[in-house]
Amino acid sequence: QVQLVESGGELVQAGGSLRLSCAASGRAFSRYLMGWFRQAPGQEREFVASISRSGSSTYYADSVKGRFTISRDNAKNTVYLRMTSLKPEDTAVYYCAADSSGLVLPTTPTDVDYWGQGTQVTVSS
């Protein structure tokens, strides 16, 4: 089992930047593939970004590619999502996710074994 706690979500103006953090419990953080998903009201939870165990490989949804950067610090049991050039359509609850057994980077909710509780990001127009 692993517990994930997100932080950093807030109200920001369009064009602004924000960094989300996800702190994980346990001693085996580096064994998990990690990711970020988001969910807007009335919408399905959608993939945002994922990262390999070492942090050497990343993958992004087309909607955020070039604007968002996922990273991890295994010594701190933390994964980050740096968001720039934010748009109103980025408004959503952002969820940290852990995949304990994946062979490839997680890209769908069915890949995920553990979820954080989410943090609200609101981008004003």
PDB file of C-alpha atoms in Angstrom:
ATOM      1  CA  GLN A   1       0.000   0.000   0.000  1.00  0.00           C
ATOM      2  CA  VAL A   2       1.017   3.559  -0.655  1.00  0.00           C
ATOM      3  CA  GLN A   3      -0.626   6.833   0.298  1.00  0.00           C
ATOM      4  CA  LEU A   4      -0.417   9.806  -2.046  1.00  0.00           C
ATOM      5  CA  VAL A   5      -1.049  13.404  -1.004  1.00  0.00           C
ATOM      6  CA  GLU A   6      -1.192  16.203  -3.571  1.00  0.00           C
ATOM      7  CA  SER A   7      -0.580  19.863  -2.878  1.00  0.00           C
ATOM      8  CA  GLY A   8      -0.076  23.112  -4.768  1.00  0.00           C
ATOM      9  CA  GLY A   9      -3.401  23.554  -6.519  1.00  0.00           C
ATOM     10  CA  GLU A  10      -4.844  27.074  -6.520  1.00  0.00           C
ATOM     11  CA  LEU A  11      -6.475  29.801  -8.575  1.00  0.00           C
ATOM     12  CA  VAL A  12      -4.187  31.165 -11.284  1.00  0.00           C
ATOM     13  CA  GLN A  13      -4.649  33.483 -14.263  1.00  0.00           C
ATOM     14  CA  ALA A  14      -4.482  32.210 -17.821  1.00  0.00           C
ATOM     15  CA  GLY A  15      -0.898  32.225 -19.024  1.00  0.00           C
ATOM     16  CA  GLY A  16       0.416  31.680 -15.533  1.00  0.00           C
ATOM     17  CA  SER A  17       2.400  28.847 -14.001  1.00  0.00           C
ATOM     18  CA  LEU A  18       1.929  26.458 -11.123  1.00  0.00           C
ATOM     19  CA  ARG A  19       3.769  23.489  -9.614  1.00  0.00           C
ATOM     20  CA  LEU A  20       1.918  20.584  -8.082  1.00  0.00           C
ATOM     21  CA  SER A  21       3.560  18.158  -5.674  1.00  0.00           C
ATOM     22  CA  CYS A  22       2.644  14.618  -4.680  1.00  0.00           C
ATOM     23  CA  ALA A  23       4.158  13.134  -1.534  1.00  0.00           C
ATOM     24  CA  ALA A  24       4.141   9.341  -1.259  1.00  0.00           C
ATOM     25  CA  SER A  25       4.393   7.190   1.831  1.00  0.00           C
ATOM     26  CA  GLY A  26       6.462   4.039   2.151  1.00  0.00           C
ATOM     27  CA  ARG A  27       9.982   2.947   1.323  1.00  0.00           C
ATOM     28  CA  ALA A  28       9.461   1.664  -2.214  1.00  0.00           C
ATOM     29  CA  PHE A  29       8.540   4.840  -4.080  1.00  0.00           C
ATOM     30  CA  SER A  30      11.187   4.305  -6.748  1.00  0.00           C
ATOM     31  CA  ARG A  31       9.547   0.998  -7.751  1.00  0.00           C
ATOM     32  CA  TYR A  32       6.350   2.739  -8.885  1.00  0.00           C
ATOM     33  CA  LEU A  33       5.597   4.220 -12.225  1.00  0.00           C
ATOM     34  CA  MET A  34       3.933   7.538 -11.450  1.00  0.00           C
ATOM     35  CA  GLY A  35       1.482   9.767 -13.218  1.00  0.00           C
ATOM     36  CA  TRP A  36      -0.869  12.709 -13.105  1.00  0.00           C
ATOM     37  CA  PHE A  37      -4.497  12.643 -14.203  1.00  0.00           C
ATOM     38  CA  ARG A  38      -7.163  15.317 -14.074  1.00  0.00           C
ATOM     39  CA  GLN A  39     -10.939  15.477 -13.947  1.00  0.00           C
ATOM     40  CA  ALA A  40     -13.186  18.420 -14.726  1.00  0.00           C
ATOM     41  CA  PRO A  41     -16.799  18.575 -13.460  1.00  0.00           C
ATOM     42  CA  GLY A  42     -19.020  16.180 -15.385  1.00  0.00           C
ATOM     43  CA  GLN A  43     -16.054  14.760 -17.313  1.00  0.00           C
ATOM     44  CA  GLU A  44     -14.131  11.519 -17.265  1.00  0.00           C
ATOM     45  CA  ARG A  45     -10.786  11.361 -15.553  1.00  0.00           C
ATOM     46  CA  GLU A  46      -8.118  11.912 -18.194  1.00  0.00           C
ATOM     47  CA  PHE A  47      -4.415  11.280 -18.507  1.00  0.00           C
ATOM     48  CA  VAL A  48      -1.993  14.189 -18.174  1.00  0.00           C
ATOM     49  CA  ALA A  49       1.550  12.857 -17.759  1.00  0.00           C
ATOM     50  CA  SER A  50       3.550   9.861 -16.531  1.00  0.00           C
ATOM     51  CA  ILE A  51       7.132   9.087 -15.587  1.00  0.00           C
ATOM     52  CA  SER A  52       9.346   6.019 -15.299  1.00  0.00           C
ATOM     53  CA  ARG A  53      10.866   4.660 -12.103  1.00  0.00           C
ATOM     54  CA  SER A  54      14.163   6.444 -12.579  1.00  0.00           C
ATOM     55  CA  GLY A  55      12.640   9.533 -14.140  1.00  0.00           C
ATOM     56  CA  SER A  56      14.499   8.932 -17.382  1.00  0.00           C
ATOM     57  CA  SER A  57      11.340   8.524 -19.485  1.00  0.00           C
ATOM     58  CA  THR A  58       8.221  10.678 -19.583  1.00  0.00           C
ATOM     59  CA  TYR A  59       5.022  10.782 -21.592  1.00  0.00           C
ATOM     60  CA  TYR A  60       2.430  13.533 -22.005  1.00  0.00           C
ATOM     61  CA  ALA A  61      -1.065  13.994 -23.285  1.00  0.00           C
ATOM     62  CA  ASP A  62      -1.139  16.005 -26.500  1.00  0.00           C
ATOM     63  CA  SER A  63      -3.158  18.713 -24.765  1.00  0.00           C
ATOM     64  CA  VAL A  64      -0.327  19.533 -22.351  1.00  0.00           C
ATOM     65  CA  LYS A  65       2.778  18.617 -24.338  1.00  0.00           C
ATOM     66  CA  GLY A  66       5.262  21.467 -24.370  1.00  0.00           C
ATOM     67  CA  ARG A  67       3.543  23.210 -21.459  1.00  0.00           C
ATOM     68  CA  PHE A  68       3.692  20.707 -18.577  1.00  0.00           C
ATOM     69  CA  THR A  69       6.713  18.883 -17.153  1.00  0.00           C
ATOM     70  CA  ILE A  70       6.569  15.858 -14.868  1.00  0.00           C
ATOM     71  CA  SER A  71       9.537  15.020 -12.655  1.00  0.00           C
ATOM     72  CA  ARG A  72      10.317  12.960  -9.569  1.00  0.00           C
ATOM     73  CA  ASP A  73      12.728  12.970  -6.660  1.00  0.00           C
ATOM     74  CA  ASN A  74      12.979   9.429  -5.343  1.00  0.00           C
ATOM     75  CA  ALA A  75      15.054  10.519  -2.350  1.00  0.00           C
ATOM     76  CA  LYS A  76      12.098  12.660  -1.257  1.00  0.00           C
ATOM     77  CA  ASN A  77       9.343  10.236  -2.323  1.00  0.00           C
ATOM     78  CA  THR A  78       7.842  13.050  -4.352  1.00  0.00           C
ATOM     79  CA  VAL A  79       6.582  13.559  -7.887  1.00  0.00           C
ATOM     80  CA  TYR A  80       5.975  16.999  -9.385  1.00  0.00           C
ATOM     81  CA  LEU A  81       3.986  18.533 -12.187  1.00  0.00           C
ATOM     82  CA  ARG A  82       5.229  21.887 -13.437  1.00  0.00           C
ATOM     83  CA  MET A  83       2.511  23.638 -15.432  1.00  0.00           C
ATOM     84  CA  THR A  84       3.147  26.689 -17.592  1.00  0.00           C
ATOM     85  CA  SER A  85       1.108  28.696 -20.095  1.00  0.00           C
ATOM     86  CA  LEU A  86      -2.027  27.609 -18.296  1.00  0.00           C
ATOM     87  CA  LYS A  87      -5.366  27.766 -20.082  1.00  0.00           C
ATOM     88  CA  PRO A  88      -8.919  27.854 -18.693  1.00  0.00           C
ATOM     89  CA  GLU A  89      -9.437  24.359 -20.115  1.00  0.00           C
ATOM     90  CA  ASP A  90      -6.739  23.122 -17.716  1.00  0.00           C
ATOM     91  CA  THR A  91      -9.167  23.749 -14.858  1.00  0.00           C
ATOM     92  CA  ALA A  92      -9.746  20.448 -13.057  1.00  0.00           C
ATOM     93  CA  VAL A  93      -8.997  18.414  -9.985  1.00  0.00           C
ATOM     94  CA  TYR A  94      -5.528  16.964 -10.484  1.00  0.00           C
ATOM     95  CA  TYR A  95      -4.795  13.485  -9.144  1.00  0.00           C
ATOM     96  CA  CYS A  96      -1.478  11.840  -8.425  1.00  0.00           C
ATOM     97  CA  ALA A  97      -1.347   8.169  -9.416  1.00  0.00           C
ATOM     98  CA  ALA A  98       0.900   5.165  -8.770  1.00  0.00           C
ATOM     99  CA  ASP A  99       1.267   2.011 -10.875  1.00  0.00           C
ATOM    100  CA  SER A 100       2.881  -0.853  -8.969  1.00  0.00           C
ATOM    101  CA  SER A 101       3.179  -3.401 -11.772  1.00  0.00           C
ATOM    102  CA  GLY A 102       3.120  -1.672 -15.127  1.00  0.00           C
ATOM    103  CA  LEU A 103       5.514  -2.632 -17.888  1.00  0.00           C
ATOM    104  CA  VAL A 104       4.995   0.650 -19.697  1.00  0.00           C
ATOM    105  CA  LEU A 105       4.184   4.160 -18.535  1.00  0.00           C
ATOM    106  CA  PRO A 106       0.593   4.483 -17.287  1.00  0.00           C
ATOM    107  CA  THR A 107      -1.701   6.340 -19.675  1.00  0.00           C
ATOM    108  CA  THR A 108      -5.220   5.311 -18.607  1.00  0.00           C
ATOM    109  CA  PRO A 109      -7.000   5.127 -15.238  1.00  0.00           C
ATOM    110  CA  THR A 110      -7.090   1.322 -15.530  1.00  0.00           C
ATOM    111  CA  ASP A 111      -3.292   1.311 -15.242  1.00  0.00           C
ATOM    112  CA  VAL A 112      -3.470   2.929 -11.811  1.00  0.00           C
ATOM    113  CA  ASP A 113      -3.284   1.040  -8.516  1.00  0.00           C
ATOM    114  CA  TYR A 114      -3.302   3.985  -6.087  1.00  0.00           C
ATOM    115  CA  TRP A 115      -4.772   7.485  -6.233  1.00  0.00           C
ATOM    116  CA  GLY A 116      -4.293  10.635  -4.238  1.00  0.00           C
ATOM    117  CA  GLN A 117      -7.299  12.666  -3.098  1.00  0.00           C
ATOM    118  CA  GLY A 118      -6.720  15.396  -5.651  1.00  0.00           C
ATOM    119  CA  THR A 119      -5.941  19.095  -5.647  1.00  0.00           C
ATOM    120  CA  GLN A 120      -8.037  21.768  -7.357  1.00  0.00           C
ATOM    121  CA  VAL A 121      -6.492  23.857 -10.119  1.00  0.00           C
ATOM    122  CA  THR A 122      -8.587  26.739 -11.417  1.00  0.00           C
ATOM    123  CA  VAL A 123      -7.390  28.861 -14.344  1.00  0.00           C
ATOM    124  CA  SER A 124      -9.256  32.116 -14.830  1.00  0.00           C
ATOM    125  CA  SER A 125      -9.804  33.617 -18.278  1.00  0.00           C
TER     126      SER A 125
END
